[in-house]
Every structure is written in C-alpha cells, then in structure tokens.
Short mmCIF file of C-alpha atoms and ligand atoms in Angstrom, two decimals:
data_model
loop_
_atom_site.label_atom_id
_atom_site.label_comp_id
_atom_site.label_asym_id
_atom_site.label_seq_id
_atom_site.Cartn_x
_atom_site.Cartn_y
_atom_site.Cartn_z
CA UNK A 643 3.21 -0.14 -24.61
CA UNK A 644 3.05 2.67 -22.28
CA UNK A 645 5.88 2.70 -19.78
CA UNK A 646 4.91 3.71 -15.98
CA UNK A 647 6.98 4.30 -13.14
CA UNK A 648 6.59 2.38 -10.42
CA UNK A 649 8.45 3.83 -7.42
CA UNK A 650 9.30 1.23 -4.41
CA UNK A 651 8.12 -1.36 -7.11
CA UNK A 652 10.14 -4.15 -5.72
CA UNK A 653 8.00 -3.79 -2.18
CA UNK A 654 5.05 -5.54 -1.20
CA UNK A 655 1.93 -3.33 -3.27
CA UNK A 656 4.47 -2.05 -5.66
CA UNK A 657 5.47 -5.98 -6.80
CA UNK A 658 1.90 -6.89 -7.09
CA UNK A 659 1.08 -3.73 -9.32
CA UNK A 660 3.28 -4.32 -11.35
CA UNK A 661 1.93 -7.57 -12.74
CA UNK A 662 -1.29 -6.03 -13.28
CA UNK A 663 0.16 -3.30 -15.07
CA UNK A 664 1.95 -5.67 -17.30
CA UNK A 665 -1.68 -7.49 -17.43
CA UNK A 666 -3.22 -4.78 -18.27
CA UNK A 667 -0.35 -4.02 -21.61
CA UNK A 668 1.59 -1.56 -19.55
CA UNK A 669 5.47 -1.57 -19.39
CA UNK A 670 6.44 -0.92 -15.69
CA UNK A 671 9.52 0.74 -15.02
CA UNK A 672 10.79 -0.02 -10.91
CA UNK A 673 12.50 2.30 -9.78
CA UNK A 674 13.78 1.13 -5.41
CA UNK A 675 16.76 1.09 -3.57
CA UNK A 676 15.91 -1.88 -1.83
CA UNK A 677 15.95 -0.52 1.70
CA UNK A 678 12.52 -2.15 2.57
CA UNK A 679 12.54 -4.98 0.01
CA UNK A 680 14.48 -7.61 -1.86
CA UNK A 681 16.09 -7.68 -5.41
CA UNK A 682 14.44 -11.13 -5.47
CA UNK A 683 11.56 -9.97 -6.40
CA UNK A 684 12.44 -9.43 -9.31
CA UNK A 685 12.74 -13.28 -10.35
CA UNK A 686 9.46 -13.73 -8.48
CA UNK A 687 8.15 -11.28 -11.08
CA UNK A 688 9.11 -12.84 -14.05
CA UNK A 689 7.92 -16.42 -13.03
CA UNK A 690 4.64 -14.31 -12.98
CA UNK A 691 4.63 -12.71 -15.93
CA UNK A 692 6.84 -14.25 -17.72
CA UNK A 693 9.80 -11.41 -18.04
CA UNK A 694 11.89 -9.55 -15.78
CA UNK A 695 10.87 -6.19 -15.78
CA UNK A 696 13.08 -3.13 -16.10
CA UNK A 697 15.00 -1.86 -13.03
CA UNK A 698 17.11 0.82 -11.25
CA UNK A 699 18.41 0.59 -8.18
CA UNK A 700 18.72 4.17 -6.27
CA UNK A 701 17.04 6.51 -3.80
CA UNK A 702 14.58 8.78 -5.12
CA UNK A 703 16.25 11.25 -2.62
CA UNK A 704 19.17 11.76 -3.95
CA UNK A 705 17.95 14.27 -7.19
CA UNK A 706 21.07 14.11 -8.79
CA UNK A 707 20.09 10.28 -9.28
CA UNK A 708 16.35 11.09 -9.72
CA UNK A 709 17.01 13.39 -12.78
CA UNK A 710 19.64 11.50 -14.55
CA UNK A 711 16.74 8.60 -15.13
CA UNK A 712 14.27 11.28 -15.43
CA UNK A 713 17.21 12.29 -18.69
CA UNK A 714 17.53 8.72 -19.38
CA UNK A 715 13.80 8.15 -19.66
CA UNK A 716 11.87 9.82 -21.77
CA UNK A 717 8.90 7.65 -22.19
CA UNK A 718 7.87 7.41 -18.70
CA UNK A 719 3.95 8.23 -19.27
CA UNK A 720 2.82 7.93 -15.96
CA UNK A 721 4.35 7.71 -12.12
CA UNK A 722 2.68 4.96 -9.45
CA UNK A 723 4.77 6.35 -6.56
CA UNK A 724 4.54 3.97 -3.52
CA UNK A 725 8.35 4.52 -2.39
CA UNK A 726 7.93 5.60 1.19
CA UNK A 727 8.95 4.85 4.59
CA UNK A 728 5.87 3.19 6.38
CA UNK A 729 5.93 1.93 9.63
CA UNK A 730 3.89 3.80 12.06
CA UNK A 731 5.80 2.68 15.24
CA UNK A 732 9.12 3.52 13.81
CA UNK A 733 8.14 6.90 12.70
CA UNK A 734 7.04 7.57 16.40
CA UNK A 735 10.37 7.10 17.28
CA UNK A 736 12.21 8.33 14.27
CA UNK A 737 10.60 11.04 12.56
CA UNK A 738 13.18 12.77 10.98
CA UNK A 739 13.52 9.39 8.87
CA UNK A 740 9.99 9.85 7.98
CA UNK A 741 9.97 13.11 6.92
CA UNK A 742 13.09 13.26 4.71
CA UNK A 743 12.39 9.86 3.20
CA UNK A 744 9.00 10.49 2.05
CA UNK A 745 9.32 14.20 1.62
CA UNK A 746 12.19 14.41 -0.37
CA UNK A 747 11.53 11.43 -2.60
CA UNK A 748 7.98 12.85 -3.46
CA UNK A 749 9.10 16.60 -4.15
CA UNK A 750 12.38 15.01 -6.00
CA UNK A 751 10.19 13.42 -8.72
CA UNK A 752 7.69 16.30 -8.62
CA UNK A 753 10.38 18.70 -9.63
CA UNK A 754 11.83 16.47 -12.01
CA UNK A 755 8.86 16.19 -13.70
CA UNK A 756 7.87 19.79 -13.37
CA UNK A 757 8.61 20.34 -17.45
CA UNK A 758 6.18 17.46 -19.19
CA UNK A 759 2.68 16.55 -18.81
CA UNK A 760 2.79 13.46 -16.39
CA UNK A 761 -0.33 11.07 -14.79
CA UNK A 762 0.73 10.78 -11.14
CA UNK A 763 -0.55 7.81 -9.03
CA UNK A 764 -0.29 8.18 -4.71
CA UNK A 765 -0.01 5.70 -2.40
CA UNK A 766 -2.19 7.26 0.88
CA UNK A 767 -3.89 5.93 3.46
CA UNK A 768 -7.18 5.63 5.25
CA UNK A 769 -4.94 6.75 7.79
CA UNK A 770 -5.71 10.33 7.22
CA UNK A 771 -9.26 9.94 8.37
CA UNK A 772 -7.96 9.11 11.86
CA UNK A 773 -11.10 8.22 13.90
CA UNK A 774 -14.10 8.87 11.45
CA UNK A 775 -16.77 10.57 12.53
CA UNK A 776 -19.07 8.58 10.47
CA UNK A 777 -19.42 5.08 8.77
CA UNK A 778 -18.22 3.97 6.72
CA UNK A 779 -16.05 6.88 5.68
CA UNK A 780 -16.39 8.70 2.55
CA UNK A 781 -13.68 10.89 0.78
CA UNK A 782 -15.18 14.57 1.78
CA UNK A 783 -14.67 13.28 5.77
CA UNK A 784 -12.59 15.78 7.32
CA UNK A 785 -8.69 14.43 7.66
CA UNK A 786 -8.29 14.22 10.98
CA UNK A 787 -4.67 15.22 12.87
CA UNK A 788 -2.56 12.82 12.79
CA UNK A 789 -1.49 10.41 14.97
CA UNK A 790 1.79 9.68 13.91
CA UNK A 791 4.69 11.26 12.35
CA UNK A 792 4.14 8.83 9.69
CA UNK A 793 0.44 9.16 9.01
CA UNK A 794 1.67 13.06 8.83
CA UNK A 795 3.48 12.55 5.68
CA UNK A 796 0.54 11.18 4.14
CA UNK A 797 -1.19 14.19 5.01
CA UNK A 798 0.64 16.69 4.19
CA UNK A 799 1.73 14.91 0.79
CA UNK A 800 -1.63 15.05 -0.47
CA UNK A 801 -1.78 18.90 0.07
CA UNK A 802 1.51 18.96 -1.78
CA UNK A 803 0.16 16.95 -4.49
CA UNK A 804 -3.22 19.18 -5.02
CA UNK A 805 -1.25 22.34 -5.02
CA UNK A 806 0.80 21.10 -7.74
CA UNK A 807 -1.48 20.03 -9.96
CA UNK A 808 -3.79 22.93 -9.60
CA UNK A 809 -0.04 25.56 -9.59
CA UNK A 810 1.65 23.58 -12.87
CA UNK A 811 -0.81 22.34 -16.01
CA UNK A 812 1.60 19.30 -16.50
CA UNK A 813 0.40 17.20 -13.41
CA UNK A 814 -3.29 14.88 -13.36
CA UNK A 815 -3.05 13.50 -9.88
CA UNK A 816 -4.86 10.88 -8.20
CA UNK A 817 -4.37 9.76 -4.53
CA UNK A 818 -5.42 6.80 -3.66
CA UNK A 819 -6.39 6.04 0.31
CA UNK A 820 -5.62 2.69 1.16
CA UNK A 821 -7.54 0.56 3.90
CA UNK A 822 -6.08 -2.75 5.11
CA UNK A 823 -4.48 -4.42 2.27
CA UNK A 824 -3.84 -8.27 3.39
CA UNK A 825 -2.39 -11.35 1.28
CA UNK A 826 -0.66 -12.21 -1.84
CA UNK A 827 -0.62 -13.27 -5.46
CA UNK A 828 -2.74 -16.30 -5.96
CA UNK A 829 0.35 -17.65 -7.59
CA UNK A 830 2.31 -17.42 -3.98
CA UNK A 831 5.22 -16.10 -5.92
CA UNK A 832 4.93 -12.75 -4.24
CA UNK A 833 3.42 -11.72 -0.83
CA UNK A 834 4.61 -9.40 1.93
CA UNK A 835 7.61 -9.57 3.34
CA UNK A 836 8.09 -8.13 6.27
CA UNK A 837 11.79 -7.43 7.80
CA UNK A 838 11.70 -8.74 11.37
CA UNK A 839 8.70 -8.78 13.85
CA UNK A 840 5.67 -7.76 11.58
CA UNK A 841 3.83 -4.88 13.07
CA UNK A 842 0.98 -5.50 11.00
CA UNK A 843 -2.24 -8.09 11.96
CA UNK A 844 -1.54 -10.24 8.96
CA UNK A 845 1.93 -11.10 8.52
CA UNK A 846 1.71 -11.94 12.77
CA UNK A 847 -0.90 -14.63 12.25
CA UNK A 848 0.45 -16.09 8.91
CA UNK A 849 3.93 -16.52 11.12
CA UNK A 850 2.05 -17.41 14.49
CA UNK A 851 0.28 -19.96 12.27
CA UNK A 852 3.58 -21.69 10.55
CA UNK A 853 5.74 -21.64 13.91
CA UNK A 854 7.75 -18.68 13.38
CA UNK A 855 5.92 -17.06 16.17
CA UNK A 856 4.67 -18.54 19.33
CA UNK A 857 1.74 -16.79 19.64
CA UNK A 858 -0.42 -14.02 18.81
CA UNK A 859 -1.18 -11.33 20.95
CA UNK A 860 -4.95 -8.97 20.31
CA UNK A 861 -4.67 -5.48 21.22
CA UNK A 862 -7.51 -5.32 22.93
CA UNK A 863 -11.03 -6.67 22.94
CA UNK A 864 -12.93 -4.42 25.10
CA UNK A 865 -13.68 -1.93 22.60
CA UNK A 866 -16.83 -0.35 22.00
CA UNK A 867 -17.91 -2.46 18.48
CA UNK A 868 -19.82 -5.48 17.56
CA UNK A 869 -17.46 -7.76 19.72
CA UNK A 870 -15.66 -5.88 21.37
CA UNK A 871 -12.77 -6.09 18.83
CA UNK A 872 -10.86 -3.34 16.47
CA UNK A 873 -12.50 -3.12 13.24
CA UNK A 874 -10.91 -3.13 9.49
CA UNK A 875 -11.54 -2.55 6.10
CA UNK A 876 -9.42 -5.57 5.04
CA UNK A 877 -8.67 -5.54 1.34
CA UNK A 878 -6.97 -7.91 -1.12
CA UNK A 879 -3.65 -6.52 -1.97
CA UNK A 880 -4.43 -8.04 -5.91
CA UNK A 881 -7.48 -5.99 -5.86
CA UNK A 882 -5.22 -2.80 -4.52
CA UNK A 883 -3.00 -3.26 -7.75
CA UNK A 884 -6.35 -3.09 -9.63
CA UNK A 885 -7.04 0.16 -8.49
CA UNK A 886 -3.71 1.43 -9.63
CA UNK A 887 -4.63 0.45 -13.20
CA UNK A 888 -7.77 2.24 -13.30
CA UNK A 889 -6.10 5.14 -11.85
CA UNK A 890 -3.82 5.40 -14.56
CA UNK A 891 -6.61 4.52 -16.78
CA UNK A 892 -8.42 7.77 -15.64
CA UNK A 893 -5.90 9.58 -15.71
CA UNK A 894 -4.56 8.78 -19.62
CA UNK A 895 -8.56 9.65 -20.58
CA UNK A 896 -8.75 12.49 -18.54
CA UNK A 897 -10.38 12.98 -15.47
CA UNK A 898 -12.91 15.06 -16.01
CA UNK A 899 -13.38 15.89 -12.04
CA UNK A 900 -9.88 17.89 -12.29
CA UNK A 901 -6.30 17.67 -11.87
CA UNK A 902 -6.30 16.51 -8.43
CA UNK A 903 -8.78 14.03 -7.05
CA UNK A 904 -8.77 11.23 -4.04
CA UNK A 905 -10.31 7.75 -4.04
CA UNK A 906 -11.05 5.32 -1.35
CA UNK A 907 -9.95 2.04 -1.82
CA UNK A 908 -11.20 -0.50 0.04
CA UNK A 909 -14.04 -3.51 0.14
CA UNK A 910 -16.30 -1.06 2.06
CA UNK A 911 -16.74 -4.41 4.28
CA UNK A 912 -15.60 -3.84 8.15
CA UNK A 913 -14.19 -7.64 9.41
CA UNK A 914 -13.04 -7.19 13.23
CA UNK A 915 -9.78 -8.51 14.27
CA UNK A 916 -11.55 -11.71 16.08
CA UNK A 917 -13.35 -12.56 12.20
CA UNK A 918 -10.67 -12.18 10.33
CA UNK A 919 -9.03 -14.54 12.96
CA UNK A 920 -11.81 -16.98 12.60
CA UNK A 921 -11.77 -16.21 8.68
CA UNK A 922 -8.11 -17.13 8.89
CA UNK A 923 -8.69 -20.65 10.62
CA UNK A 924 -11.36 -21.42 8.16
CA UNK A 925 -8.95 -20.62 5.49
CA UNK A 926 -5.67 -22.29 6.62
CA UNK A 927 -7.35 -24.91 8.45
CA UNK A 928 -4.90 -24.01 11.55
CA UNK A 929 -6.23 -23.37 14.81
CA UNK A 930 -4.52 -19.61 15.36
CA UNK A 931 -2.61 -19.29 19.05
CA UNK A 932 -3.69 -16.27 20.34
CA UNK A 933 -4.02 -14.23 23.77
CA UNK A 934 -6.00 -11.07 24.33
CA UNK A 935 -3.51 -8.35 25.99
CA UNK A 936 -3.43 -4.11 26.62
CA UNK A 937 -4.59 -1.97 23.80
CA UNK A 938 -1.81 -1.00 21.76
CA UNK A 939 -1.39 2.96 21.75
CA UNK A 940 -3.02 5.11 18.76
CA UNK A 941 -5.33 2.31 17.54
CA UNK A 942 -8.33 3.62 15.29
CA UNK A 943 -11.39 1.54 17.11
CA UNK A 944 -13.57 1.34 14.15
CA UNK A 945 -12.87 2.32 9.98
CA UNK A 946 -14.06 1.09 6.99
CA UNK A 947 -14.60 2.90 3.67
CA UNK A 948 -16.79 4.12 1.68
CA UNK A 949 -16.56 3.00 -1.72
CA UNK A 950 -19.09 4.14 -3.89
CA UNK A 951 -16.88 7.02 -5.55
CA UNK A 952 -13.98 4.73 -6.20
CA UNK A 953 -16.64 2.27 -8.23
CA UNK A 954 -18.69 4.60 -9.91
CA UNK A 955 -15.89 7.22 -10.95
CA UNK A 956 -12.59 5.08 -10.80
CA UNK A 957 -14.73 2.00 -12.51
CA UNK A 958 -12.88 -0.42 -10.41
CA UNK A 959 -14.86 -2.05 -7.31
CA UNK A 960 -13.24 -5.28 -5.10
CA UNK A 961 -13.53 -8.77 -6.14
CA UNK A 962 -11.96 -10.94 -3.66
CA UNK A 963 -13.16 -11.30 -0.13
CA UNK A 964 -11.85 -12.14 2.93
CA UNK A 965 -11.34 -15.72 1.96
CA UNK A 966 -9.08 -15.26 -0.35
CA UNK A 967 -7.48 -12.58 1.28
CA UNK A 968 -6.47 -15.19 4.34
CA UNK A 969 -5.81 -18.38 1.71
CA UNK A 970 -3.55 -16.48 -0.14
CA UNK A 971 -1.61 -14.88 3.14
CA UNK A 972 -1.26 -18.46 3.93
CA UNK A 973 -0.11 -20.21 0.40
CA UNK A 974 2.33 -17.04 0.61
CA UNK A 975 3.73 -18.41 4.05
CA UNK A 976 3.82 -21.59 3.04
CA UNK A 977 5.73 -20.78 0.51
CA UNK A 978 8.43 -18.38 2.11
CA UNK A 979 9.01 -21.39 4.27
CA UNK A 980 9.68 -24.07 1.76
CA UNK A 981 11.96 -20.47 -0.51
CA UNK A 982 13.23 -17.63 1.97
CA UNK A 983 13.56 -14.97 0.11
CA UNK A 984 15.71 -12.34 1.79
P1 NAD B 150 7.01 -1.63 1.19
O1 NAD B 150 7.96 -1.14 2.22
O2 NAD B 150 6.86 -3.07 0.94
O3 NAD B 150 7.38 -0.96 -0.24
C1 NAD B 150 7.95 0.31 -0.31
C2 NAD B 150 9.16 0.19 -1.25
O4 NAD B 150 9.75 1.47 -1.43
C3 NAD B 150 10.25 -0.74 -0.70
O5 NAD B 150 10.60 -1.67 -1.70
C4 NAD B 150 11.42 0.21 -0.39
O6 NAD B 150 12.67 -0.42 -0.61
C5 NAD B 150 11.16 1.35 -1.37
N1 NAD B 150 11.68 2.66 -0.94
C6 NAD B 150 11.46 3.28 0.25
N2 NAD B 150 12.09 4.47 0.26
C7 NAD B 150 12.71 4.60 -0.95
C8 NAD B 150 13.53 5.61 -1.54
N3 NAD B 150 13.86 6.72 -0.87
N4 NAD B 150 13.99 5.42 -2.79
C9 NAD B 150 13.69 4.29 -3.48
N5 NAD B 150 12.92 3.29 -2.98
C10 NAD B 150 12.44 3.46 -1.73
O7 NAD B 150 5.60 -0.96 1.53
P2 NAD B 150 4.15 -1.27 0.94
O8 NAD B 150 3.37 -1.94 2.02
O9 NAD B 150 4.26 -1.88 -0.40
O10 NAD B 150 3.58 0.23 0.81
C11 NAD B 150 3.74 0.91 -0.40
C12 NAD B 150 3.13 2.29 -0.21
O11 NAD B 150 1.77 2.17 0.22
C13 NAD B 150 3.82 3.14 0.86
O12 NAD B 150 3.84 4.49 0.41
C14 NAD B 150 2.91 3.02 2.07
O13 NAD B 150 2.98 4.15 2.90
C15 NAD B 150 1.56 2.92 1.40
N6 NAD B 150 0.55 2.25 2.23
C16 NAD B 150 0.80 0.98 2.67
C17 NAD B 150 -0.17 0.34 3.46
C18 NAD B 150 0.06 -1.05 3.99
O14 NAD B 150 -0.67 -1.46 4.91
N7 NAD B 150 1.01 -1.79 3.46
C19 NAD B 150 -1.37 0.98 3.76
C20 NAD B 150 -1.58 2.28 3.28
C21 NAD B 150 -0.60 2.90 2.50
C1 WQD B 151 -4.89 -4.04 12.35
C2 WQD B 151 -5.63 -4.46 13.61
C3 WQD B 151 -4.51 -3.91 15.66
C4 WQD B 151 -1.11 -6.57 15.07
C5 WQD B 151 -1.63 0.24 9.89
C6 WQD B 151 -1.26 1.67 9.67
C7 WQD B 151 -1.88 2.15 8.38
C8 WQD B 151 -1.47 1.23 7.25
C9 WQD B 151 -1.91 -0.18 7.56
C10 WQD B 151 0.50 2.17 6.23
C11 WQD B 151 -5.57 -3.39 14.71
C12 WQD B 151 -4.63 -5.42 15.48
C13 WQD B 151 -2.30 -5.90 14.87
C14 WQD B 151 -0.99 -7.47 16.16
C15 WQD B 151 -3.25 -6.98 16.76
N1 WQD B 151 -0.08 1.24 7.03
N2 WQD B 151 -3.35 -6.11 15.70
N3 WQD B 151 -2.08 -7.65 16.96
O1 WQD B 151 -3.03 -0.43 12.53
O2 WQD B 151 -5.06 -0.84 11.04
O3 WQD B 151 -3.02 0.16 10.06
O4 WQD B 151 -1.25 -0.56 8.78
O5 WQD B 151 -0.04 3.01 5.61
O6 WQD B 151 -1.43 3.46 8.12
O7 WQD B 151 -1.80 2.45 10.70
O8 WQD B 151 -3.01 -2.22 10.74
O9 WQD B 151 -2.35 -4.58 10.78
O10 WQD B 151 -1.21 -2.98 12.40
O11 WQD B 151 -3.59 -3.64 12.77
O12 WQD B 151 -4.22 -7.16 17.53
O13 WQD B 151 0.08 -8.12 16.40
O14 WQD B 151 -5.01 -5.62 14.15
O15 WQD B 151 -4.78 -3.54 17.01
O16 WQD B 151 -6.80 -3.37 15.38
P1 WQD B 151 -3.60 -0.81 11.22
P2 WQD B 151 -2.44 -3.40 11.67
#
C-alpha cells in the first residue's frame, strides 16, 4: 500500500486524515514532534482503525533529522504536510516563531525531496483571501495582504510551493485552502484538542457547554450581514480529511491542470456565528451561555467558499452538515471529559 507522509499527523486534521488515508488503502507515515499535540493519539488511532500507525517523533526543522528519515524512507510516495505553527493571535505577538517554524519545516522537506518525483499535499487557508471582494470566494480571488504574521506564512508558502514545482520536474503540488473546519470523528476517539483557552469558536462553546468555561463571549454582532453576526464557511473536519485523499488521488493520476494547483475546501454554505450557536443547542440539547462583547481585532466579517472547482476537478464535494459538525464537537467533549487526554 502506498506509504504517505503525514507531517503534524498526531494534531487535530492530521489525526483525522490519517484514518481516511488508511480507509482509503494508504499507509500513513506521521511524522510530529508533539509540540501542539499528544502522543495519545496515537492509541486513539488504532482503536479507529484498528493498528497503530507508524511514527517519528522530531522537528521537521532540524534537516539533519528531516533527511536521515528522508534516507530511512524510501517509499514515501506522497507528503500531506500540515506541520505548522497556527495560531493567529500568537503569531501577532511572536512572529519570529511563525516564520522559522513553518518556513523552515516546509523548505526542509522541499529540499529533501528535491532528488525524486514526490505528490505534495498543503495545508492553507481561506485565510489568504482576507476580506473577499466577492461571494462566495473562488480560487482566482486576488490573495489579499495579510493580516497576520501567521496568515503570512500561508501566503508566501504557496508562492514557494508553485515556484518549485514549476523550477524542479519532481514536485505535483496541490494546496488546499481550508475554511472553518469544526468537530470530530463520529467515533469520538479523536477531536481537537486545544492546549489552554481555545481561540477558536468551536472548541469555546463545546467547553462553555460542559462547564469548563463559564461563558461564551461573541465578538461582535453589529456587523453588516444577515444578523448582524460574523459569517463562516464551517466545514466537517472528516470531510477535510476527504479532501486530502482526493488530493493525493489527483495527484498519483496526474493532474492534468499542472504541477501546481489550489483548491477550496469548504461546504460553500456561510452559517453565522449566532446559527451555528443555535445549530449547536439543537445538537447538544444544551442551552449555550453566551454574552455579546467588542469585536475582536482582524476579524474577516463575511467568507465562504466557492466550491465548484474542488467538486468538479478534485471529485470530492462535502457530505456532512452543520449538524453533524456540532454533534460530533459535542460527543468529542463528552468524551475528553469522561478520558483527558493530555
Ligand atoms: P494542530 O496544531 O492540531 O496540528 C499541527 C501538528 O503539527 C501538531 O501535532 C504539532 O505538534 C505539529 N508540528 C508543528 N510544528 C512542527 C514541527 N516543526 N515539526 C514537527 N511537527 C510539528 O493544527 P491543525 O488544526 O491540525 O492544523 C493543521 C494544519 O492546517 C496547519 O498547517 C494549519 O495552519 C492548517 N489550517 C488549520 C486550520 C484550523 O482551523 N485548524 C484552518 C486552516 C489551515
Ligand atoms: C470564527 C468566528 C469569531 C471565538 C481562524 C483563523 C484561520 C483558521 C481558522 C488557521 C469569528 C467568532 C470565535 C470566540 C467568537 N486557522 N468567535 N468568540 O477567526 O474564522 O479563523 O481559525 O488556519 O486562519 O483565522 O475562526 O473560530 O477563531 O472564529 O465570537 O471565543 O467565531 O469572531 O467570527 P476564524 P474562529
């Protein structure tokens, strides 16, 4: 069975690909260094699918360590590289963090690489878009400058990544621009986990909701959409995984659009924060605690994808809807609280 990288494979989207590559007949590889996630996983994995998968524990920026497996490894057909630093508060007031981590892990395995023909996988972000100038957003919108140091990286990795594959003829790279992606296995053996005070809208209500937080607090509701709330393109982080399968799919038959290509992936649905709130309480049956209070600082008002390219050239389109997105978030809670896993 074909063996694939998967880079940060132990964190939340990396865990979840990882079944459905071994789903879908692949043999993942993780590669993490566990600065973001939890050995754990691993066990939480194999009640999943039934068999631990392979694992090495080191940073991808150290390229001493990067080439030596690289050496070790032969039959690596294909990278998934979602190793990166990612949270866009911290990079405000770290950068340098942001840029060596997620620089010099990315070039690392580029260069190690550079010598055999290699499918490449990218985690991005709908980040890149910044404010859209149109909705929903397709891939040939103009990236927008960034608004963080972190959303930077993003950027400027996927110029890095189309220059290489269209310098070197041993690189097919896809990027893939994520939206929202919310909740967890259906088996509640794997979910997010985030270190600390989530930053993000759906770890805050799924610990608001289960008493680890007392409350909730909405940046903002006086924004200029259909309720005045921040809108999303929330999408189910098994569906995410999905995508990466049909990237590497692509990618083993050949893209025929070229060595370099980008994909939106979300539902192409836009829930604001108040609905998914409501969609939430329907789910979990829990009233949510919540207050309004002040905008919070570099908030995109309104995005949601465009998907058509991603289902008519990636063959993959979303399944699960926001239902399922907030029941699973919730089973996932649930069961963190019954097994910590830290
Ligand atoms: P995560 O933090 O759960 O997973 C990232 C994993 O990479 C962690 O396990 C961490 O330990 C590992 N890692 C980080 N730096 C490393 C290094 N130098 N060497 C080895 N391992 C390293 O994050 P996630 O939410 O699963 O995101 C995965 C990717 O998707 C990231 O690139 C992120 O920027 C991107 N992304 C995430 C979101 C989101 O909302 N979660 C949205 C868009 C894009
Ligand atoms: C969603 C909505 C908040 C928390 C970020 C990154 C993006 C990607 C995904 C990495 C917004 C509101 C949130 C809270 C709230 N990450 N919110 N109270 O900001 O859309 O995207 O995560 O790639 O790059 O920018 O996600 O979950 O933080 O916020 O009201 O406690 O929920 O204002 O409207 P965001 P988010």
């Amino acid at each position: 069975m074909s063996k694939i990288l998967v880079t940060g494979g132990t964190g939340y989207i990396g865990s979840h690909t990882v079944v459905e590559l071994h789903n879908a007949g692949y043999t993942p590889v993780i590669v993490d260094n566990l600065s973001n996630s939890s050995i754990k996983m691993l066990d939480q994995i194999e009640k999943i699918i039934g068999i631990k998968p392979e694992f090495h524990q080191f940073d991808l920026c150290d390229d001493t360590k990067v080439l030596e497996f690289v050496k070790n490894n032969p039959d690596i057909n294909g990278i998934i590289h979602f190793a990166a630093s990612k949270a866009v508060g911290e990079s405000v007031q770290n950068p340098l963090k942001y840029y060596h981590n997620n620089f010099f892990s990315l070039i690392n395995l580029l260069e190690a690489y550079r010598e055999k023909p290699i499918n490449f996988v990218f985690s991005s972000s709908c980040t890149v878009y910044g404010e859209p100038d149109y909705l929903p957003v397709d891939e040939a919108a103009p990236v927008k400058k960034a608004t963080s140091p972190y959303g930077n990286t993003k950027q400027i990795a996927e110029e890095i990544l189309e220059e290489t594959a269209n310098a070197y003829d041993n690189f097919n790279i896809i990027a893939l621009r994520y939206f929202n992606p919310v909740g967890a296995h259906e088996s509640a053996l794997i979910g997010e986990l985030p270190l600390g005070v989530p930053q993000n809208l759906l770890p805050f209500i799924t610990q608001t909701a289960i008493g680890k937080r007392d409350k909730l607090t909405v940046f903002g509701n006086d924004f200029d959409t259909k309720d005045g709330f921040c809108v999303r393109d929330f999408i189910h982080v098994v569906d995410l995984a999905k995508a990466h399968v049909a990237a590497i799919k692509l990618l083993e038959k050949g893209n025929p659009k070229g060595k370099y290509d980008v994909f939106n992936v979300g539902t192409g649905n836009g829930y604001s924060v108040l609905e998914a709130i409501k969609a939430f309480e329907e789910a979990s049956g829990q009233k949510l605690n919540y207050v309004v209070g002040p905008r919070r600082e570099g908030d995109i008002v309104k995005v949601y994808g465009d998907v058509t390219k991603s289902t008519n050239e990636l063959n993959w389109k979303a399944q699960l809807g926001i239902f399922e997105m907030m029941d699973s978030a919730w089973k996932w809670e649930k069961y963190l609280q019954e097994n910590p896993i830290d």
